[in-house]
Structures are given as structure tokens and as C-alpha cells.
CSV table of N, CA and C in Angstrom, one decimal:
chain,number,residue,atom,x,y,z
A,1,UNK,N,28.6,37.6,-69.7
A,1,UNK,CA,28.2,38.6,-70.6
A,1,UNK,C,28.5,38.1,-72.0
A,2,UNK,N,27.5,38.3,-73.0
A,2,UNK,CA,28.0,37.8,-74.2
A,2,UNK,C,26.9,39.1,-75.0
A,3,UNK,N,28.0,39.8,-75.5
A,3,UNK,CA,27.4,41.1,-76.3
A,3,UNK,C,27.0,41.7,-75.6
A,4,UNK,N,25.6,42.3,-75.5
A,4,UNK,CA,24.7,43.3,-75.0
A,4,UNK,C,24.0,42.6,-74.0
A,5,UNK,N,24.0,41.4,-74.1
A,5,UNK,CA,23.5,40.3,-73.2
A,5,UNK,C,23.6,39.9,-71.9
A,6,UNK,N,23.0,39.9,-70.6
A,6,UNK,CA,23.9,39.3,-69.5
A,6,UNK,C,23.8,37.8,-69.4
A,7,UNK,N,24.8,37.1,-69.3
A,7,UNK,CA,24.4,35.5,-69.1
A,7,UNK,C,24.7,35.1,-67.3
A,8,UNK,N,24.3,34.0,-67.4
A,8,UNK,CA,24.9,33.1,-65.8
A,8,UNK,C,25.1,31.5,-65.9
A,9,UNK,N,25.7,31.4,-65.1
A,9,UNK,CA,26.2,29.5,-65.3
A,9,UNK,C,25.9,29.2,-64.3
A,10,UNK,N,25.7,28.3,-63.7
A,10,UNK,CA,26.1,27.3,-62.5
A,10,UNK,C,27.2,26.8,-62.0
A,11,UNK,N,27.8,26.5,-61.0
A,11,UNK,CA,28.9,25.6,-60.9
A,11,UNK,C,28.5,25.5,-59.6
A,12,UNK,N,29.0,23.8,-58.5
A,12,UNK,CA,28.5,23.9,-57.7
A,12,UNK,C,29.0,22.7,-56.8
A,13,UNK,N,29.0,23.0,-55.5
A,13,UNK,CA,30.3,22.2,-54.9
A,13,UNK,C,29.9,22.1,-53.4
A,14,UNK,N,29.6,20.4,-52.8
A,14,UNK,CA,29.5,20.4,-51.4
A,14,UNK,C,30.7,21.1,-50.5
A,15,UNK,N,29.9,22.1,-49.4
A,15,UNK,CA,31.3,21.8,-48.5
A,15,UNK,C,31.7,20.4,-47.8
A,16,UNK,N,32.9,20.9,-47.5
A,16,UNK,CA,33.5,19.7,-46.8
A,16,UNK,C,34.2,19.7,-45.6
A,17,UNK,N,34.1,19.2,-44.4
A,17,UNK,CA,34.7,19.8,-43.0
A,17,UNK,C,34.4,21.2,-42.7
A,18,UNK,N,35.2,21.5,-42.3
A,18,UNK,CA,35.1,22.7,-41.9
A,18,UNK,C,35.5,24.2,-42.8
A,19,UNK,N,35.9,23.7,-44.1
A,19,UNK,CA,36.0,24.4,-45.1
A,19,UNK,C,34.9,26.3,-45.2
A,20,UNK,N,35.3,27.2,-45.4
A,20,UNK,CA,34.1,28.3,-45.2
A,20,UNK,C,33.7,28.3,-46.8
A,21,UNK,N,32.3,28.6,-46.4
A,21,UNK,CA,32.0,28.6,-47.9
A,21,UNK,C,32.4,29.7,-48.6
A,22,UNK,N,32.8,30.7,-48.4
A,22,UNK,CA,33.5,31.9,-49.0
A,22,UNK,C,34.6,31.1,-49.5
A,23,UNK,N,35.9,30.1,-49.6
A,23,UNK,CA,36.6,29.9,-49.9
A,23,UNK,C,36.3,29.0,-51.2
A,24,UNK,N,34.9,28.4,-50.9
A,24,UNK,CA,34.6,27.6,-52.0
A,24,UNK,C,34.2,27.7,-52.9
A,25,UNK,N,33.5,29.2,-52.6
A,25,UNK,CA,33.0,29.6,-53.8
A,25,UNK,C,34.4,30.7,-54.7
A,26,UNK,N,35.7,31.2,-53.5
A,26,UNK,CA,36.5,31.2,-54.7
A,26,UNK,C,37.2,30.5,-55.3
A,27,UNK,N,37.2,29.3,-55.0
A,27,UNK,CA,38.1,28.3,-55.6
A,27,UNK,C,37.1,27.8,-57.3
A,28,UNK,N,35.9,27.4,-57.0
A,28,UNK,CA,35.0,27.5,-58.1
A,28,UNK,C,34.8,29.1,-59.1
A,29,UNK,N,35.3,30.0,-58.7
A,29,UNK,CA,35.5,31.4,-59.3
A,29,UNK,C,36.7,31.2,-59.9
A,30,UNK,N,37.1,30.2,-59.6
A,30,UNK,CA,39.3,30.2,-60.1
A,30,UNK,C,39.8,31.4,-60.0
A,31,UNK,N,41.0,31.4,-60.5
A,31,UNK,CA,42.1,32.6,-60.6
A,31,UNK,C,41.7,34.0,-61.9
A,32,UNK,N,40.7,33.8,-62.8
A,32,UNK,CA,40.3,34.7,-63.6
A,32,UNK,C,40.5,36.2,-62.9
A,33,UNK,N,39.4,36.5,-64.1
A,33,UNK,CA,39.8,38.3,-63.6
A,33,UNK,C,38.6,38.1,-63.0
A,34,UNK,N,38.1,38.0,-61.8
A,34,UNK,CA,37.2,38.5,-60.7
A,34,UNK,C,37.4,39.1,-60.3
A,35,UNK,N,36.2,40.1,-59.8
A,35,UNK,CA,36.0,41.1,-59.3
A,35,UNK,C,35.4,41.6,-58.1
A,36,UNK,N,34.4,40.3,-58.4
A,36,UNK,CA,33.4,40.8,-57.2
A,36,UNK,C,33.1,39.1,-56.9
A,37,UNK,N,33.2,38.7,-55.9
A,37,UNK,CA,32.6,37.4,-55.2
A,37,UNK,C,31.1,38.1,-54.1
A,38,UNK,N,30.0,37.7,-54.5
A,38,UNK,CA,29.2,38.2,-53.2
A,38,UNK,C,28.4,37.5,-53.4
A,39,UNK,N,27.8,36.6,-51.6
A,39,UNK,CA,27.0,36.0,-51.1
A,39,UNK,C,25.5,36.3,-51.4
A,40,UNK,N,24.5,36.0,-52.2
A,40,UNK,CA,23.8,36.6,-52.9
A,40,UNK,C,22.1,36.4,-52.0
A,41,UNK,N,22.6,34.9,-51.7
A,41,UNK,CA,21.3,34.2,-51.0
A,41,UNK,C,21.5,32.8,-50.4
A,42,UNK,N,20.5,32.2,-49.8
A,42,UNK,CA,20.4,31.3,-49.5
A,42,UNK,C,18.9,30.4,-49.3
A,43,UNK,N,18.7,28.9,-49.6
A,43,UNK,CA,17.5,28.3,-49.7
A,43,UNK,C,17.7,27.1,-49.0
A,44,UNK,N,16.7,26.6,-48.7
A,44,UNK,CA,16.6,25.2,-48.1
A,44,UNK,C,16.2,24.0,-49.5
A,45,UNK,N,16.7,23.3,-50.1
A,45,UNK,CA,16.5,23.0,-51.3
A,45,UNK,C,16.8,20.6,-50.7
A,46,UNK,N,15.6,20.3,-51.2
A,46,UNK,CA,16.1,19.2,-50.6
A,46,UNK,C,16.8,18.3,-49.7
A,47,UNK,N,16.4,18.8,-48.7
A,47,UNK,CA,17.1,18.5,-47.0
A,47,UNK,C,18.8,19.0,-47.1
A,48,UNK,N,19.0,20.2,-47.8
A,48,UNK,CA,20.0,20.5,-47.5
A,48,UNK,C,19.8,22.6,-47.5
A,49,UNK,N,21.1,22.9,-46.9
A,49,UNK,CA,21.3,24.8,-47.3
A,49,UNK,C,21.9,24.8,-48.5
A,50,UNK,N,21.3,25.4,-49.0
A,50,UNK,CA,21.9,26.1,-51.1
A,50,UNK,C,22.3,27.1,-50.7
A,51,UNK,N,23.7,27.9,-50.7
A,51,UNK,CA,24.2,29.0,-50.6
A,51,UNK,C,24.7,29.8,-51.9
A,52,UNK,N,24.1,30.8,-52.1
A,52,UNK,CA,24.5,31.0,-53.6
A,52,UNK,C,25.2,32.5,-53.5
A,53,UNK,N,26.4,32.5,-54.8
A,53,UNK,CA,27.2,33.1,-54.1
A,53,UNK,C,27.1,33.7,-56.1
A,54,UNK,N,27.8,34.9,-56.4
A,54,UNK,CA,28.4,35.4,-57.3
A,54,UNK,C,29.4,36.2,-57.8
A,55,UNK,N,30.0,35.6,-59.0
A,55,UNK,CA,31.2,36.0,-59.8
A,55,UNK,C,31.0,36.8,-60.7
A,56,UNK,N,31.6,38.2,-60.5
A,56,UNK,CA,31.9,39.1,-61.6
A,56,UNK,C,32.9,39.6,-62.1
A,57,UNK,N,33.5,39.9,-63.1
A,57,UNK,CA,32.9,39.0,-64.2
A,57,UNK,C,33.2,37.5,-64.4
A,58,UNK,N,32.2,36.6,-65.1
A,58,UNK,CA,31.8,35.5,-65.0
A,58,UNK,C,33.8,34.9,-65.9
A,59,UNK,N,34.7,34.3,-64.8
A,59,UNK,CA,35.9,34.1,-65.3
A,59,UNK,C,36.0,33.1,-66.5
A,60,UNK,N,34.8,32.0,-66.8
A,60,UNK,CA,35.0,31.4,-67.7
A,60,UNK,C,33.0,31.6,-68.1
A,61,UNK,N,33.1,32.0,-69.2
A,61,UNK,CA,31.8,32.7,-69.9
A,61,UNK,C,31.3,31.6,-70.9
A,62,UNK,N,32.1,30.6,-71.1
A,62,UNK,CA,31.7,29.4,-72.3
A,62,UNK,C,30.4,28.9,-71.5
A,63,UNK,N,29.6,28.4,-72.7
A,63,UNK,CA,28.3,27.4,-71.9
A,63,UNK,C,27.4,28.6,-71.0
A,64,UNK,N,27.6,29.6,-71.4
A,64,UNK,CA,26.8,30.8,-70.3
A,64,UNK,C,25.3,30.7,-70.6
A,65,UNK,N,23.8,31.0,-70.2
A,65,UNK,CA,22.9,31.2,-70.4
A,65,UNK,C,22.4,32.4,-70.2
A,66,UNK,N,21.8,33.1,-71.0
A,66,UNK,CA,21.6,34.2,-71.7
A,66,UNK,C,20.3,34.6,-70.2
A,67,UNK,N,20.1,35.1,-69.4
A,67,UNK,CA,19.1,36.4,-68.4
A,67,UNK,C,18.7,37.7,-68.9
A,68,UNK,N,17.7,37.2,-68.7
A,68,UNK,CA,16.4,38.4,-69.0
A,68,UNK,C,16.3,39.2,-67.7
A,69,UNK,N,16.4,40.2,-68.2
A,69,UNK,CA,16.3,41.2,-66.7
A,69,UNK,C,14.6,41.2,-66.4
A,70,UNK,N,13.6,40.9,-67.3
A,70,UNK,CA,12.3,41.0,-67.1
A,70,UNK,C,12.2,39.6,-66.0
A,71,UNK,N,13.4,38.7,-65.5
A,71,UNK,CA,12.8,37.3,-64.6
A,71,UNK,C,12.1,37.7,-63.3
A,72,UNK,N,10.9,37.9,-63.4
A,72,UNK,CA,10.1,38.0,-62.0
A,72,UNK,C,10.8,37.3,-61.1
A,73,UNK,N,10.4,37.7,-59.6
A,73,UNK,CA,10.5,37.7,-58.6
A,73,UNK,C,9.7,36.6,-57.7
A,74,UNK,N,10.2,36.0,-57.0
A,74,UNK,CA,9.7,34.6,-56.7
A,74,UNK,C,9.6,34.4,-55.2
A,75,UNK,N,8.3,33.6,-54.7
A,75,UNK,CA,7.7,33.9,-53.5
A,75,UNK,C,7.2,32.7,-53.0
A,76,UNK,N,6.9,32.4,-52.0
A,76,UNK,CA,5.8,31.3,-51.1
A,76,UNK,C,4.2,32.0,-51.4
A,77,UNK,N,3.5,31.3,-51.3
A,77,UNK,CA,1.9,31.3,-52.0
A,77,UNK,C,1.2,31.8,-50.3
A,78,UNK,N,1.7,32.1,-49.5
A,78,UNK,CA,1.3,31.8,-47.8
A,78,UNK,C,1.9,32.7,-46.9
A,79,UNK,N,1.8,33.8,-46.5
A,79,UNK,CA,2.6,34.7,-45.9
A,79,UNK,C,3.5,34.1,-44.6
A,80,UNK,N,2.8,33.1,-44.6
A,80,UNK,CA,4.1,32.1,-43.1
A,80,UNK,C,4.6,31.0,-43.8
A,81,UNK,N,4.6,31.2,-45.0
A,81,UNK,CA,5.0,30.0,-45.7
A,81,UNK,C,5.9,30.9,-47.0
A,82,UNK,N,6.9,32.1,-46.5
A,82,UNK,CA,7.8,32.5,-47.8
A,82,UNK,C,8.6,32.1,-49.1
A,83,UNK,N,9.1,30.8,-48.3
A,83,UNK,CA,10.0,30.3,-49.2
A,83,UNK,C,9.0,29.5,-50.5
A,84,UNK,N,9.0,29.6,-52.0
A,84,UNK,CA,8.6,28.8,-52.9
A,84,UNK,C,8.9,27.6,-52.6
A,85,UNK,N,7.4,26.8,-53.3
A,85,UNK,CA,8.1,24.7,-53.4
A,85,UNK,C,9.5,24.6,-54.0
A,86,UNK,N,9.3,25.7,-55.3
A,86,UNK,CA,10.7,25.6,-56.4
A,86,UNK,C,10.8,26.8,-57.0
A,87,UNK,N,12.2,26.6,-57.0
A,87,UNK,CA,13.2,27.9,-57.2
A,87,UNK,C,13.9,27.9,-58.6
A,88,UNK,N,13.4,28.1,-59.8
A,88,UNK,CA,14.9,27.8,-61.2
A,88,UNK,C,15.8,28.7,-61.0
A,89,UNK,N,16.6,27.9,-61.8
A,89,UNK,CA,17.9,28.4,-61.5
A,89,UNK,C,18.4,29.9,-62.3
A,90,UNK,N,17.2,30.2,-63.2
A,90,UNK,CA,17.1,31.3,-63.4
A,90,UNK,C,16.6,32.8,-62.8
A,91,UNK,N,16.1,32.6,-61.9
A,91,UNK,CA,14.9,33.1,-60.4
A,91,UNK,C,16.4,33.7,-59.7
A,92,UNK,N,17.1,32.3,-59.5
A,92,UNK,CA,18.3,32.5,-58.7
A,92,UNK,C,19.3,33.5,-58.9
A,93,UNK,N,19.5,33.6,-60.3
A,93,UNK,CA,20.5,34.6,-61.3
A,93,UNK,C,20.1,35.5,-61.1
A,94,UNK,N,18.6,36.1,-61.1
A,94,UNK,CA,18.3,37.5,-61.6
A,94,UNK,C,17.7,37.9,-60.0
A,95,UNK,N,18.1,37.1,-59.0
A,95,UNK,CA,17.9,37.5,-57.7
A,95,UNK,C,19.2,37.8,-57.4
A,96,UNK,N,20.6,37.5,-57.9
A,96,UNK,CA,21.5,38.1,-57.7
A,96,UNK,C,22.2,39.5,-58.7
A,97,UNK,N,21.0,39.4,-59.9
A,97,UNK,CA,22.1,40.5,-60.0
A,97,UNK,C,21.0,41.7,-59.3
A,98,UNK,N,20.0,41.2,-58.7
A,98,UNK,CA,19.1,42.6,-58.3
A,98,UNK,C,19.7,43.2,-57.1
A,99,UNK,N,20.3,42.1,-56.4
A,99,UNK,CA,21.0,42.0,-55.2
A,99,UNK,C,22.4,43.5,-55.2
A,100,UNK,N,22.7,43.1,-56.8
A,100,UNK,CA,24.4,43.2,-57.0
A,100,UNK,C,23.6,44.7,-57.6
A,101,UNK,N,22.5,45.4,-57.7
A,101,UNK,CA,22.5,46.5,-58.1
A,101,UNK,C,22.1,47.1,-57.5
A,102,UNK,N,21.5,46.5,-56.2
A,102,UNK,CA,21.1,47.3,-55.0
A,102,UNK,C,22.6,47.9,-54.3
A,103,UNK,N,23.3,46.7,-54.3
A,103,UNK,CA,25.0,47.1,-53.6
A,103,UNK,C,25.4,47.8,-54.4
A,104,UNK,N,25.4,47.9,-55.8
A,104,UNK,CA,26.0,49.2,-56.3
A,104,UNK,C,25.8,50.4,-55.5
A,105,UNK,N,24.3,50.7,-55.2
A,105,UNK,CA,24.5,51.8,-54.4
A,105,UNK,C,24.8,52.2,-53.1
A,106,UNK,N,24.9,50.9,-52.6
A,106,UNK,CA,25.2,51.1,-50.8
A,106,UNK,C,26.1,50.8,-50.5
A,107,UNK,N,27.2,49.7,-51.2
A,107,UNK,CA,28.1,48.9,-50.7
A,107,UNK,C,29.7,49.6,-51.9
A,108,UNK,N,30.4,50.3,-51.0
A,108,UNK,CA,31.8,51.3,-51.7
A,108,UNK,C,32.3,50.4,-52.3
A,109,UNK,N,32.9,48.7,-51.8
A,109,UNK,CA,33.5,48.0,-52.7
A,109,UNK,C,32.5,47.8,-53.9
A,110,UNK,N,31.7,47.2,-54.0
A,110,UNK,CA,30.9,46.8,-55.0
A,110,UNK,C,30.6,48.0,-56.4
A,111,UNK,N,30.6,49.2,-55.3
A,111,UNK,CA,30.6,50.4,-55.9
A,111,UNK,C,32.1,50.5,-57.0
A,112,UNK,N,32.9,50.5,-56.3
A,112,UNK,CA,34.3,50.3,-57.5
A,112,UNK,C,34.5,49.2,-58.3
A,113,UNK,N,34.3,48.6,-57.8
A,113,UNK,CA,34.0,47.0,-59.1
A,113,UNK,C,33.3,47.4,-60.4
A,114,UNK,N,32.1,48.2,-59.9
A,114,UNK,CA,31.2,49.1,-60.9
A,114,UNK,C,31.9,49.7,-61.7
A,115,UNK,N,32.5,50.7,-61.4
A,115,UNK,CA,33.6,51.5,-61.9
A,115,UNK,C,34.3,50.9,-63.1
A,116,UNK,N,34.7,49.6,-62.7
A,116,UNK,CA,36.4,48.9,-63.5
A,116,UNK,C,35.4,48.0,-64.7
A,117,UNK,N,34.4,48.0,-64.4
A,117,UNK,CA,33.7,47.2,-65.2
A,117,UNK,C,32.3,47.8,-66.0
A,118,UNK,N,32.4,48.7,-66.1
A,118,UNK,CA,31.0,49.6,-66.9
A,118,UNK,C,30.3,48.8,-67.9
A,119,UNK,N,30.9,48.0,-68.8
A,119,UNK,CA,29.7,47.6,-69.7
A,119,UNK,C,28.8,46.1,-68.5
A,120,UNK,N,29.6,45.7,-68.0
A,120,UNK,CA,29.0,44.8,-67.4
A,120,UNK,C,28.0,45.1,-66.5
A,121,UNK,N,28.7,46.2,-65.8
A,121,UNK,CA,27.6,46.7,-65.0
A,121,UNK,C,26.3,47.6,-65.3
A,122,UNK,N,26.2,48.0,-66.6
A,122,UNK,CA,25.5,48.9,-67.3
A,122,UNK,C,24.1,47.7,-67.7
A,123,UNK,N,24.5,46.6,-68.2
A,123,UNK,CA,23.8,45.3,-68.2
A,123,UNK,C,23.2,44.8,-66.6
A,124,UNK,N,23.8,45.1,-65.8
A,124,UNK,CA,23.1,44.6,-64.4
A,124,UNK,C,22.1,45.5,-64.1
A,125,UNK,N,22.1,47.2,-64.4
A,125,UNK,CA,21.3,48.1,-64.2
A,125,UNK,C,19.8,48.1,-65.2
A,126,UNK,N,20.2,47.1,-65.6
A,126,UNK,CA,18.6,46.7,-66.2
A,126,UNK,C,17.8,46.0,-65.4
A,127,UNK,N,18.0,45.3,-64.2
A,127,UNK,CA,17.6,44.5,-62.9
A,127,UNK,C,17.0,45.7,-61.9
A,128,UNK,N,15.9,46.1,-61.9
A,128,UNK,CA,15.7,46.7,-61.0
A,128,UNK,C,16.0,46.4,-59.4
A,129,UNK,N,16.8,47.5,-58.9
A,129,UNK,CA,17.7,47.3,-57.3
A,129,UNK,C,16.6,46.8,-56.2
A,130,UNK,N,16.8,45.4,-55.6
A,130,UNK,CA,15.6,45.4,-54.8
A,130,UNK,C,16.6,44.4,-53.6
A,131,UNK,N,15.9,44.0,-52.6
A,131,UNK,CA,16.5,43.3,-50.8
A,131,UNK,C,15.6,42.2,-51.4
A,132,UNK,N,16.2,41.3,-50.4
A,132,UNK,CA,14.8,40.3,-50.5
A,132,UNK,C,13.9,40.2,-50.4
A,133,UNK,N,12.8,39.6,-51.4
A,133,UNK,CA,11.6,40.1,-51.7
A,133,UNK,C,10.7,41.1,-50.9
A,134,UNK,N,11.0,42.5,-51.0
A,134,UNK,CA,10.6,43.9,-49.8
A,134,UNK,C,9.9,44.3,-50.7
A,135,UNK,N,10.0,44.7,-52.3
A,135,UNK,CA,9.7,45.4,-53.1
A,135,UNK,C,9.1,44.6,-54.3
A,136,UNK,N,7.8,45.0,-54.7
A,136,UNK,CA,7.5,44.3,-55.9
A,136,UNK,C,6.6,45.3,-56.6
């Protein structure tokens, strides 16, 4: 978040052994004031799984990139063929925070995170609340 603005970063980290990726994605969240870690999505991205996970609020905000809540919604051209050729990494952002404002309403923890964090969350309610791609 930078002002009125919502931003997002990247950071990003092979597993390794048997490591869960829940753990990896808090160790890349560090010790900040997080609030919310949530599993957002997942892709097949270059012969590998992309698991994308999110941090609220964003513990270190330097280097952030500025999201537009207007980022369309992203799809496969082929109804047996869902997943897009390519995904930016902006697509990716504003698929989680649609994700994280759909859970606002369903999900109690996410719901009190909401709570402790109003301006941040007041900025995600510009994302219209949607599942994966169900609603357009």
C-alpha cells in the first residue's frame, strides 16, 4: 500500500525436499506485521507448479508496484484449453486480491484481518469479489 494506492511485489523461492510450501511462503513474508498469509492460486508456468501465495500487509513495501483494480481477468482462448499461454505478473496480483475480497466475506479469519486493517482493506474492496474465473 502506498497512499490511496494498492501495490504488490514479487518474491520467490524453489521448494526444496520436503519443505511445505506454506512454510516458504512464511519465511519469504519474514517476521513483519503480517496478517494474512493466503494460498491465492496456482499455474503450470514452464515445466514447473507456480504456487502463489499472499502477504497482508505487504511486510517490506519498498520497490512495490502500484495495481489497478480495473486488471481484467485472464483466461485460455478454448473452453478445454482454460489456462492462458501467459500469465503477468500483474493478472496474478489482482487475482489475489479478488480472491482476498471474496474471503472477506466467507472466510472469519480473513474477516478479522479485515477488521485490524481497514485502510488496506478498504483498497482491496475496489477488486470486485470473484472464485476462479466463475464470474465475469
Amino acid at each position: 500500500m502506498r497512499g490511496a494506492r494498492l501495490t504488490y511485489r514479487v518474491s520467490e523461492h524453489r521448494l526444496d525436499g520436503d519443505v511445505h510450501p506454506d512454510e516458504v511462503a512464511r519465511r519469504l513474508a519474514g517476521s513483519g506485521q503480517v496478517d494474512v498469509l493466503h494460498s491465492t492460486s496456482w499455474r503450470f508456468e514452464a515445466g514447473r507448479i507456480v504456487l502463489t501465495y499472499v502477504a497482508l500487509p505487504d511486510p517490506d513495501p519498498h520497490d512495490a508496484t502500484d495495481l489497478d483494480p480495473a486488471t481484467g481477468i485472464v483466461s485460455g482462448d478454448d473452453p478445454l484449453s482454460p489456462s492462458p499461454a501467459h500469465v503477468e505478473r500483474t493478472a496474478v496480483a489482482a487475482h489475489a486480491c479478488r480472491h482476498l475480497a471474496f474471503l472477506r466475506h466467507t472466510d472469519p479469519l480473513v474477516a478479522g484481518a479485515a477488521l485490524r486493517q481497514p485502510r488496506l482493506w478498504a483498497l482491496l474492496d475496489g477488486f470486485r469479489p470473484t472464485v476462479a474465473g466463475a464470474l465475469r
